[in-house]
Short mmCIF file of C-alpha atoms and ligand atoms in Angstrom, two decimals:
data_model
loop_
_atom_site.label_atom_id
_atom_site.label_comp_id
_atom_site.label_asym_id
_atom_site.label_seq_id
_atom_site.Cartn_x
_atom_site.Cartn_y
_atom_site.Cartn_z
CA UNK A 1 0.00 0.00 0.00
CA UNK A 2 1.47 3.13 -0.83
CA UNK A 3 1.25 5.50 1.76
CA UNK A 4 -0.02 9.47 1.13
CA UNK A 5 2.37 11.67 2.14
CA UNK A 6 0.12 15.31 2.25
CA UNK A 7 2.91 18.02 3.08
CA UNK A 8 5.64 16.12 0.62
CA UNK A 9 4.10 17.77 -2.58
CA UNK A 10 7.71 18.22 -3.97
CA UNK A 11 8.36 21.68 -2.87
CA UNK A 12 11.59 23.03 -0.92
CA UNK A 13 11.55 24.14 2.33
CA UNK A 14 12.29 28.07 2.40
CA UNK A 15 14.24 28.81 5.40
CA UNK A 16 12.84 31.44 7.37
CA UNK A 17 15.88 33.35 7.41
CA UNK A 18 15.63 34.85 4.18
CA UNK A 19 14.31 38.20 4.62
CA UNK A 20 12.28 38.78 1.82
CA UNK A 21 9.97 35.80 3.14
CA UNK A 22 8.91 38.86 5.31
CA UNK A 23 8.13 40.90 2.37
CA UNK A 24 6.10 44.55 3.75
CA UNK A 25 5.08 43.23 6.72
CA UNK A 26 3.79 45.79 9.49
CA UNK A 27 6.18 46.80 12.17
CA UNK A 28 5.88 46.38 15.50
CA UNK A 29 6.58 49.57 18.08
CA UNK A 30 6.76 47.69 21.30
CA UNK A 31 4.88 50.22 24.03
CA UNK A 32 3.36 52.29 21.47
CA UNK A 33 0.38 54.17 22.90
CA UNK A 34 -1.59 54.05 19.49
CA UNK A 35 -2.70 50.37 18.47
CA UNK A 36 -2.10 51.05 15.24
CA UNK A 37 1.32 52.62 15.67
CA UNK A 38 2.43 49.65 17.70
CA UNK A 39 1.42 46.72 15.22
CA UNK A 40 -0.20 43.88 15.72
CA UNK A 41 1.94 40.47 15.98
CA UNK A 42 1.67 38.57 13.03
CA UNK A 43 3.02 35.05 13.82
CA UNK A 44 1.18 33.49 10.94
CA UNK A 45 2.10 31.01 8.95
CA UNK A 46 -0.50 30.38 6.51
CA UNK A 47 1.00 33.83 4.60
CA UNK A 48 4.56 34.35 5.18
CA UNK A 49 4.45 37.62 3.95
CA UNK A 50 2.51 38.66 6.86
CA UNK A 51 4.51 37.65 9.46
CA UNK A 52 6.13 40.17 11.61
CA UNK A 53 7.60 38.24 14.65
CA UNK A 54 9.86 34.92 15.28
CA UNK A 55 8.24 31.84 15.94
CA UNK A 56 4.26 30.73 15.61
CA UNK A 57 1.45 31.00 17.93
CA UNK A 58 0.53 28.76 20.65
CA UNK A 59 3.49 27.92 22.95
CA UNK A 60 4.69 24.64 23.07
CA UNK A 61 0.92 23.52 21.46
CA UNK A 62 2.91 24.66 18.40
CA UNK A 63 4.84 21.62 17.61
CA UNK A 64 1.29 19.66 18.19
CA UNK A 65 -0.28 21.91 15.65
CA UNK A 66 3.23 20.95 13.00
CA UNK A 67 2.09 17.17 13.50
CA UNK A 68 -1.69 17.52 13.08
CA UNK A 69 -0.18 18.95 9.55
CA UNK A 70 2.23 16.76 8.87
CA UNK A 71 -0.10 13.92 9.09
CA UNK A 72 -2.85 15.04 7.43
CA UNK A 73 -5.71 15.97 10.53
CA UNK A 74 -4.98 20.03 9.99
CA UNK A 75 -5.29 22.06 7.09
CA UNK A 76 -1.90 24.28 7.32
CA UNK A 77 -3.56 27.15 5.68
CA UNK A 78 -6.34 27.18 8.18
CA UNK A 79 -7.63 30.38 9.19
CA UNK A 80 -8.97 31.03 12.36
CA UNK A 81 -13.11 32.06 12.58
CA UNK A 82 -12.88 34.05 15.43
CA UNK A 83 -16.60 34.89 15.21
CA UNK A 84 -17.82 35.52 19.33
CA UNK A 85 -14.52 34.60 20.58
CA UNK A 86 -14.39 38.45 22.37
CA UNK A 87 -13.03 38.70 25.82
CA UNK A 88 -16.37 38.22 28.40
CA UNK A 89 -14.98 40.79 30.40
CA UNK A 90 -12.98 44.20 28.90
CA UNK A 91 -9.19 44.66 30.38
CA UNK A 92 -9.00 48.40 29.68
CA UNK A 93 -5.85 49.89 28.88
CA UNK A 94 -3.51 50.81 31.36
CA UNK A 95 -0.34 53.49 31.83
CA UNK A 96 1.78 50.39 32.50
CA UNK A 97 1.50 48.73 29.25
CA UNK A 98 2.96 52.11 27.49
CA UNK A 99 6.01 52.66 30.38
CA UNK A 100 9.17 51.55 28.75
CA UNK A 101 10.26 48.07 30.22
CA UNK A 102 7.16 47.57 31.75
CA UNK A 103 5.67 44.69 30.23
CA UNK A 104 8.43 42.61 28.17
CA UNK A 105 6.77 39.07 27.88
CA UNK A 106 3.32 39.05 26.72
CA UNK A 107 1.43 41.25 23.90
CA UNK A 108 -1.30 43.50 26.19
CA UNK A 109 -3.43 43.92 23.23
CA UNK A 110 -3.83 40.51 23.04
CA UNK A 111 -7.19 40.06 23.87
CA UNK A 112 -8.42 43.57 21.74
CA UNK A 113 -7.07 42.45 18.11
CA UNK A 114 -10.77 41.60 16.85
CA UNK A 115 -11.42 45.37 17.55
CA UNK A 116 -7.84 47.21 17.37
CA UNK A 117 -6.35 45.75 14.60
CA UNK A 118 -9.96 45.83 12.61
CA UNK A 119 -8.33 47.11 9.56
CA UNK A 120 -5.61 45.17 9.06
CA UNK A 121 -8.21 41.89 9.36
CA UNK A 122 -10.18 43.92 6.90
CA UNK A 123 -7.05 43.54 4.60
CA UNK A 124 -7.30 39.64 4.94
CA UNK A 125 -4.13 39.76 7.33
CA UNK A 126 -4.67 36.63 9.94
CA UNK A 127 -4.25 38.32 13.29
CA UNK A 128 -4.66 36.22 16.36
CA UNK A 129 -5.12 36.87 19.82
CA UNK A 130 -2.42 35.92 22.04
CA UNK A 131 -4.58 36.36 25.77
CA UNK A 132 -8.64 35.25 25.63
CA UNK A 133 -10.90 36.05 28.31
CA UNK A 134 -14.02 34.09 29.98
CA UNK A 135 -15.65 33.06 32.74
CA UNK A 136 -16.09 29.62 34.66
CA UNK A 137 -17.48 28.22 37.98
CA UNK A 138 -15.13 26.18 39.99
CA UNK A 139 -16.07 23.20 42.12
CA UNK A 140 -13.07 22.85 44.75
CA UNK A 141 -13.51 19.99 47.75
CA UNK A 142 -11.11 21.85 49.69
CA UNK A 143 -13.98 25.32 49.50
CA UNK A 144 -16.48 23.04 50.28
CA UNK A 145 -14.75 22.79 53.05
CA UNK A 146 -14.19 26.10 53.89
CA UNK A 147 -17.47 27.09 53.68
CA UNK A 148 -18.67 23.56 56.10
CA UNK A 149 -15.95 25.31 58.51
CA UNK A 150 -17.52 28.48 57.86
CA UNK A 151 -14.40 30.10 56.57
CA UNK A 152 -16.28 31.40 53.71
CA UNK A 153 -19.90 32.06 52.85
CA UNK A 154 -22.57 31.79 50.39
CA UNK A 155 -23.53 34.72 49.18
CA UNK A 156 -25.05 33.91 46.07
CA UNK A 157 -22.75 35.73 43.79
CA UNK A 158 -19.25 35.19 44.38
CA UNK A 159 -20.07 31.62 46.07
CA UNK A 160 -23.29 29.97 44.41
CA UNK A 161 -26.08 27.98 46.13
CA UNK A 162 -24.24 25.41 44.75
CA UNK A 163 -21.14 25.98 46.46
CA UNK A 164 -19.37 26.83 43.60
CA UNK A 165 -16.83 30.04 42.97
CA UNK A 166 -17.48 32.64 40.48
CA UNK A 167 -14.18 33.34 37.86
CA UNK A 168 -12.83 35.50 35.51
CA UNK A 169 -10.63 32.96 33.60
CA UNK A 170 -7.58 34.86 31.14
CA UNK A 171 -5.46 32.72 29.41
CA UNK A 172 -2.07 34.49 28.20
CA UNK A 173 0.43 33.32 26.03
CA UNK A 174 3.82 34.52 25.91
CA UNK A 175 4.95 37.32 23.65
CA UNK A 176 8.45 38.28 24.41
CA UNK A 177 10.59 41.89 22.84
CA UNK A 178 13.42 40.88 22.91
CA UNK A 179 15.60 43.82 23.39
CA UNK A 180 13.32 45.08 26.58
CA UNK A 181 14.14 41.48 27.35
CA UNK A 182 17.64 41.51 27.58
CA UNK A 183 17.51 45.18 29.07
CA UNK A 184 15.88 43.47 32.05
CA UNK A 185 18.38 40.49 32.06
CA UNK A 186 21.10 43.68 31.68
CA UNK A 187 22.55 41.53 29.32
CA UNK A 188 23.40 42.54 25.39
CA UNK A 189 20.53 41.62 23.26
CA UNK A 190 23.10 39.76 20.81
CA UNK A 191 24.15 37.47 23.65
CA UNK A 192 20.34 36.68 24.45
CA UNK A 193 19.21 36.07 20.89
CA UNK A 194 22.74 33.58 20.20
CA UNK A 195 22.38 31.67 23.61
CA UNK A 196 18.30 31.37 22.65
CA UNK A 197 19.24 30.36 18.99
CA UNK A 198 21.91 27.66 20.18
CA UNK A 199 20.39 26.20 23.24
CA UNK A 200 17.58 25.08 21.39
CA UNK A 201 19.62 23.20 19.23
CA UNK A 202 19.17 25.99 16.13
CA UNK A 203 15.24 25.91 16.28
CA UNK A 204 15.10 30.10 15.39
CA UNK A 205 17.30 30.33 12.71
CA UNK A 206 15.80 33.96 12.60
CA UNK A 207 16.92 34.66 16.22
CA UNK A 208 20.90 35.34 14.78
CA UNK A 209 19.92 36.71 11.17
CA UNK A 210 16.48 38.70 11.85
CA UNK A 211 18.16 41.31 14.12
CA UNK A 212 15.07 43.44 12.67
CA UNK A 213 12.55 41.46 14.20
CA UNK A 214 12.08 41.96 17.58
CA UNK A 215 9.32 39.50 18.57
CA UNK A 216 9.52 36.36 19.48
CA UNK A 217 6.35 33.95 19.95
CA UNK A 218 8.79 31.32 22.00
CA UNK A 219 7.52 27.62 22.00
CA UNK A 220 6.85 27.77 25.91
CA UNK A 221 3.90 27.31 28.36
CA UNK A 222 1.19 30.49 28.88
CA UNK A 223 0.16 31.48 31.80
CA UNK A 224 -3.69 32.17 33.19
CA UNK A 225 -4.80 34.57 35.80
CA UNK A 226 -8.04 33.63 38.00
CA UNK A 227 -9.99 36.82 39.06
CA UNK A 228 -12.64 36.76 41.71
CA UNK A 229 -14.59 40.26 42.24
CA UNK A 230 -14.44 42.95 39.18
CA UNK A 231 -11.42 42.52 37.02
CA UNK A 232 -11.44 46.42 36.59
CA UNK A 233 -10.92 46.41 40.51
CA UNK A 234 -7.82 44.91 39.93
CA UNK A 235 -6.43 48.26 38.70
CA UNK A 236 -8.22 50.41 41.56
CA UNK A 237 -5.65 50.63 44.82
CA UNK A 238 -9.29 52.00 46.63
CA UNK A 239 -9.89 48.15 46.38
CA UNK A 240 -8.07 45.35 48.56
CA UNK A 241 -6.38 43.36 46.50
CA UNK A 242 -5.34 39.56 47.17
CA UNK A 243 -2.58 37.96 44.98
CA UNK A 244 -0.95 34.45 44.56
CA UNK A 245 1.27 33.96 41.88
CA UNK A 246 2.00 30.27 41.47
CA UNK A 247 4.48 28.17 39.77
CA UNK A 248 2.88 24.93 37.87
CA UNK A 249 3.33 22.11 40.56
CA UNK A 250 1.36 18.90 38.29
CA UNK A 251 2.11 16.28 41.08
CA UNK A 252 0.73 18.12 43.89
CA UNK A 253 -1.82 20.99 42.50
CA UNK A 254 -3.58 18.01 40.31
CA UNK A 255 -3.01 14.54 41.98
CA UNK A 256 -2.26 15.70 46.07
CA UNK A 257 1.33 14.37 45.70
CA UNK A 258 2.37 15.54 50.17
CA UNK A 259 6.19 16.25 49.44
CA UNK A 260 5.50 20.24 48.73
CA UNK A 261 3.21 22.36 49.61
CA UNK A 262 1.83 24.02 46.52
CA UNK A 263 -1.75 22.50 46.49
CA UNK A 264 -2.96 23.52 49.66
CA UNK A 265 -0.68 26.93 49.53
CA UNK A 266 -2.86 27.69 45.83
CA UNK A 267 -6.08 26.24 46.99
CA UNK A 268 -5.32 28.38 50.75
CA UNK A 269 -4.84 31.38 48.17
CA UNK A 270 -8.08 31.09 46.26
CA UNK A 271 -9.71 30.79 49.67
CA UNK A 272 -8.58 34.06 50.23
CA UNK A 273 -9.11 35.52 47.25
CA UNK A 274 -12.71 34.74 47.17
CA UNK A 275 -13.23 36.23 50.73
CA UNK A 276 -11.33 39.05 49.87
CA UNK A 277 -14.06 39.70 46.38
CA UNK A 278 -17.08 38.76 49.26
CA UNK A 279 -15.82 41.86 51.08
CA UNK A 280 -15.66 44.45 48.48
CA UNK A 281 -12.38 43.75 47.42
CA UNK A 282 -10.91 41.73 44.30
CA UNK A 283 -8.46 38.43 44.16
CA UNK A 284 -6.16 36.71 41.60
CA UNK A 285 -4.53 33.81 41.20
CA UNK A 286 -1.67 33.46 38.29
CA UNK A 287 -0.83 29.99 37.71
CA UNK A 288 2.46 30.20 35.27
CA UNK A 289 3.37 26.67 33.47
CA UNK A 290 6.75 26.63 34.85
CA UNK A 291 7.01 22.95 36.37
CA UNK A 292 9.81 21.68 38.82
CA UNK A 293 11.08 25.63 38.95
CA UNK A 294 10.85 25.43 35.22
CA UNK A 295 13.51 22.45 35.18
CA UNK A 296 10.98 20.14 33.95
CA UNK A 297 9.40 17.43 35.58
CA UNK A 298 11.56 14.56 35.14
CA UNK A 299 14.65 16.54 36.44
CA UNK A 300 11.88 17.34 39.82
CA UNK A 301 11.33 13.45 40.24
CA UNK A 302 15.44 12.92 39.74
CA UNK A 303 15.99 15.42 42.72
CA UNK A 304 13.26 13.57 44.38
CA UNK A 305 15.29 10.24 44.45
CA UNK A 306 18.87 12.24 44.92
CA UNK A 307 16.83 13.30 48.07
CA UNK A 308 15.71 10.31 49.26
CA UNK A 309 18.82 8.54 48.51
CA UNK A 310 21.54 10.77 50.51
CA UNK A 311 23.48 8.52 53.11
CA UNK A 312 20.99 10.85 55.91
CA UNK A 313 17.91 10.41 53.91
CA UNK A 314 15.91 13.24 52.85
CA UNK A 315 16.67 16.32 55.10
CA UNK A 316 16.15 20.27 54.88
CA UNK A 317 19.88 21.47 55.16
CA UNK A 318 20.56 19.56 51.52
CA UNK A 319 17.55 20.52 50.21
CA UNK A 320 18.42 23.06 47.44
CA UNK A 321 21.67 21.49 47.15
CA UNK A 322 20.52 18.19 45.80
CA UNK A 323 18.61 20.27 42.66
CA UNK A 324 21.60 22.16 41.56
CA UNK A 325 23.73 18.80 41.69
CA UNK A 326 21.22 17.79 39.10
CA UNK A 327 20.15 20.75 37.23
CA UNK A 328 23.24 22.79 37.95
CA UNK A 329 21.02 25.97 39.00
CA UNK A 330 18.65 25.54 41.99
CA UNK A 331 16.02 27.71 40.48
CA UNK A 332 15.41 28.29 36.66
CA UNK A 333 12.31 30.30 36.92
CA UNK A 334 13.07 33.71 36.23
CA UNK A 335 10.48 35.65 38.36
CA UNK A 336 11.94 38.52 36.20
CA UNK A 337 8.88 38.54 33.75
CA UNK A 338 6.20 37.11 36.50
CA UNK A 339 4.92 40.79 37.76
CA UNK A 340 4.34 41.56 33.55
CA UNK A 341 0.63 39.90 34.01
CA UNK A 342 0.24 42.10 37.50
CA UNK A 343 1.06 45.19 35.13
CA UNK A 344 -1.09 44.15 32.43
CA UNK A 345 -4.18 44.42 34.30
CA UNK A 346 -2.59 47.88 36.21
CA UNK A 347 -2.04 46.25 39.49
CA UNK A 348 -0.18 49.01 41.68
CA UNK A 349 -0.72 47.62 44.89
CA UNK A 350 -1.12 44.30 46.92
CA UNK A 351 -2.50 44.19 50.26
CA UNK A 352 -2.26 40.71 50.68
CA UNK A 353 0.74 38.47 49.00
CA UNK A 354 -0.34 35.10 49.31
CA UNK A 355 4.07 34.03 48.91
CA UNK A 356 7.05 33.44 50.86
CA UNK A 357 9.19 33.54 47.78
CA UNK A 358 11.93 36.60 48.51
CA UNK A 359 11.95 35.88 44.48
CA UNK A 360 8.51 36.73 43.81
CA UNK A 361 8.43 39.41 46.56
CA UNK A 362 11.24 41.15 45.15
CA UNK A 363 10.22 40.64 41.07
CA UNK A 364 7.16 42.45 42.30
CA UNK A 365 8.45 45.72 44.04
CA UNK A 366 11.06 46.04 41.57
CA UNK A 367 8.13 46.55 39.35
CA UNK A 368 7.06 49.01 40.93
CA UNK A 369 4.31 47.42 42.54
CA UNK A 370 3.74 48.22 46.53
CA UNK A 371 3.13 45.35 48.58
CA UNK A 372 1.81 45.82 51.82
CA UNK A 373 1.21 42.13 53.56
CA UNK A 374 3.00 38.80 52.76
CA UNK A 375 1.00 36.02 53.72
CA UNK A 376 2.31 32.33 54.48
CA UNK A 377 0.97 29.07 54.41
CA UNK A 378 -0.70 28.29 57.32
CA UNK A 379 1.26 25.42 59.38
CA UNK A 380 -1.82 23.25 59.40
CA UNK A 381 -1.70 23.19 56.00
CA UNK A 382 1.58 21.78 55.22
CA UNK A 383 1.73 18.39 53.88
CA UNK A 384 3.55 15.41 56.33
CA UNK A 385 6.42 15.04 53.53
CA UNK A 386 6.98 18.67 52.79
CA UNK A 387 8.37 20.18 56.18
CA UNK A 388 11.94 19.43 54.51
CA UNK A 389 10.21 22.05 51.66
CA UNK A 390 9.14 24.45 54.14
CA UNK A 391 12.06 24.21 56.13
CA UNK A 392 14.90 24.88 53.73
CA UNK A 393 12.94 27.62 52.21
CA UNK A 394 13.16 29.41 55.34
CA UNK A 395 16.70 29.55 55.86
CA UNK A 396 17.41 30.11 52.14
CA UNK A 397 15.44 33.78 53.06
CA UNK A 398 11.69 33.00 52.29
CA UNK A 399 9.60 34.93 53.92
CA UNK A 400 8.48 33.77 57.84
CA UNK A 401 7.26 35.22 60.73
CA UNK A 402 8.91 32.75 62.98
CA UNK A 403 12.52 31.50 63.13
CA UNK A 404 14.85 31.30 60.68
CA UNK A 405 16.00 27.46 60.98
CA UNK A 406 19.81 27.11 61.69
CA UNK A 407 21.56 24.24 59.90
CA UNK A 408 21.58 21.99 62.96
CA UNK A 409 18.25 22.47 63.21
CA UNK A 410 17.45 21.95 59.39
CA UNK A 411 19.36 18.61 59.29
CA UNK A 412 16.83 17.43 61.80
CA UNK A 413 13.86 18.07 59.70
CA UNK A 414 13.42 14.85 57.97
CA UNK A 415 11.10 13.60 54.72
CA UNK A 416 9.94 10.29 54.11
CA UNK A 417 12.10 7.30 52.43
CA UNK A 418 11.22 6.19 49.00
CA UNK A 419 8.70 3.36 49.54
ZN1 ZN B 1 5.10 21.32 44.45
#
């Protein structure tokens, strides 16, 4: 049986790195005030001509997308029918998306193209949102309990009859300048876009030889910001504002895996955030794909073992040691661009940080952003297997209220063997 092939048609690839695959297409004025002077980002692929940035839409989904192509499920010259797709809720335009450096990794008109960049859809240019906006209920057993413990309330709005919890649901995929990138690395843009271009193993040719674009979709996970209360309140310091900003934790936010403690610490800041929308106020919750300290989670499950392992077992004092052993960094998440999604919806101010991360606290003032309370997890809360978590934390400088753990004290904070 001879097998059809339906992208081999005979044709050369063109490599993306000759420039006049690019043709006229529209520049893009990173922090432009004017829509229309800034651009919209054209990542298309169906008409190269069009395309004004590096890389395609849709994160890592991307390479998914190549395969439905490749064997034959997708049509590559698809356009999108983005007929009632519209946000369900308006993010208005803030000063902060037109301050210089301000917001480096995502495209804040993301979610407006169907209206801003009208004209240029008019023209038959594919333009696609990078951020979409809606709204959701969420079932949680742990609210349930909260409201059975009478932590929180029904009050028919925020929390349903049903015991559900009312959400503003806005998905975000990265969209990264690169020079105000490197500006907030302080590093040379040249040296970012080679290292980027390289450590990939070449996959954006156009990162060395396209110094003249400055976009880059990069084939990464988005982020997606939970809002209880008005989403406009979010930009309002009048209103008090709750915040967590969480790192993607699969094993323990989805399936209650006890050696961290970033289930009940995001569930504990939802709780919050809803209470904080039943009294006038507004919450969020940013979950950022970044799993294992954006090391991945197979190198997470390696430290686990390298843990578990030592000659003294699992213990506090070796804690961040064991991941850099493995990964050779402790931390690869770069809380550098997390406070861009606070800006985007004008966040100024944060009465209550739900984060003991001296990272995230200080990614957040240095943004400008005033934080008034940092809130911890509650001990109760933490997991039997993650006091070796908790523990080393606290003497690497998180944020506590109570002592800071000396390193006799840490090497007598156990975890659990592997079993
Ligand atoms: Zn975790």
């Amino acid at each position: 049986m001879i097998s059809h092939d339906p992208v081999d048609d005979g044709s050369h690839v063109i490599l993306s790195s000759h420039s006049n695959q690019f043709g006229s297409a529209i520049r893009i004025n990173w922090g432009a005030q004017d829509p229309l002077e800034r651009g919209p980002v054209i990542g298309t692929i169906s008409n190269k001509t069009d395309r004004n940035v590096i890389g395609t839409h849709g994160g890592s989904y991307t390479v998914y997308r190549a395969l439905s192509i490749a064997s034959g499920h997708f049509s590559s010259d698809h356009r999108p029918d983005l007929t009632h797709t519209d946000p369900a809720v308006a993010v208005e335009p803030q000063p902060s998306w037109f301050e210089e450096g301000r917001i480096v990794s995502l495209d804040p008109w993301g979610a407006h193209t169907n209206v801003v960049f009208r004209e240029f859809l008019d023209q038959g240019i594919s333009i696609q949102p990078t951020i979409a906006i809606t709204q959701a209920h969420l079932t949680l057993p742990e609210i349930h309990g909260a409201i059975e413990a009478e932590r929180l309330s029904v009050d028919g709005e925020i929390v349903t009859e049903s015991r559900d919890v009312r959400v503003t649901k806005i998905a975000i995929d990265p969209v990264w300048h690169l020079p105000s990138i490197s500006e907030r690395f302080k590093i040379k843009e040249s040296t970012l876009r080679k290292t980027l271009f390289s450590e990939t193993g070449g996959m954006f040719p156009e990162l060395v030889t396209r110094s003249d674009l400055k976009v880059w979709l990069p084939p990464i996970g988005s982020s997606t910001a939970y809002v209880f209360g008005h989403v406009a309140d979010l930009a309002n310091p009048e209103r008090e504002l709750t915040c967590r900003v969480h790192d993607e934790c699969n094993g323990s936010d989805v399936f209650g895996s006890d050696i961290c403690t970033c289930r009940p610490y995001l569930v504990f800041g939802i709780e919050d955030a809803v209470r904080t929308a039943q009294r006038g106020g507004v919450g969020i919750v940013v979950y950022f794909r970044k799993e294992g300290r954006a090391l991945g989670e197979v190198t997470k499950f390696l430290v686990y073992n390298a843990r578990k392992r030592q000659p003294d077992g699992d213990n506090a004092a070796t804690y961040f040691h064991r991941t850099e052993c493995v990964a050779g960094v402790q931390d690869a998440r770069f809380q550098e661009f997390m406070p861009d999604v606070l800006n985007y919806f004008g966040i100024t101010k944060i009465d209550n940080l739900h984060s003991m991360s001296n990272m995230k606290y200080d990614a957040i003032t240095a943004a400008g952003i005033r934080v008034i309370n940092r809130i911890k997890i509650p001990e109760d809360l933490i997991p039997a297997d993650a006091r070796v978590e908790i523990e080393a934390k606290k003497a690497a400088g998180y944020f506590s209220d109570g002592d800071t753990p000396n390193s006799e004290s840490l090497r007598s904070v156990k975890g659990r063997d592997l079993t």
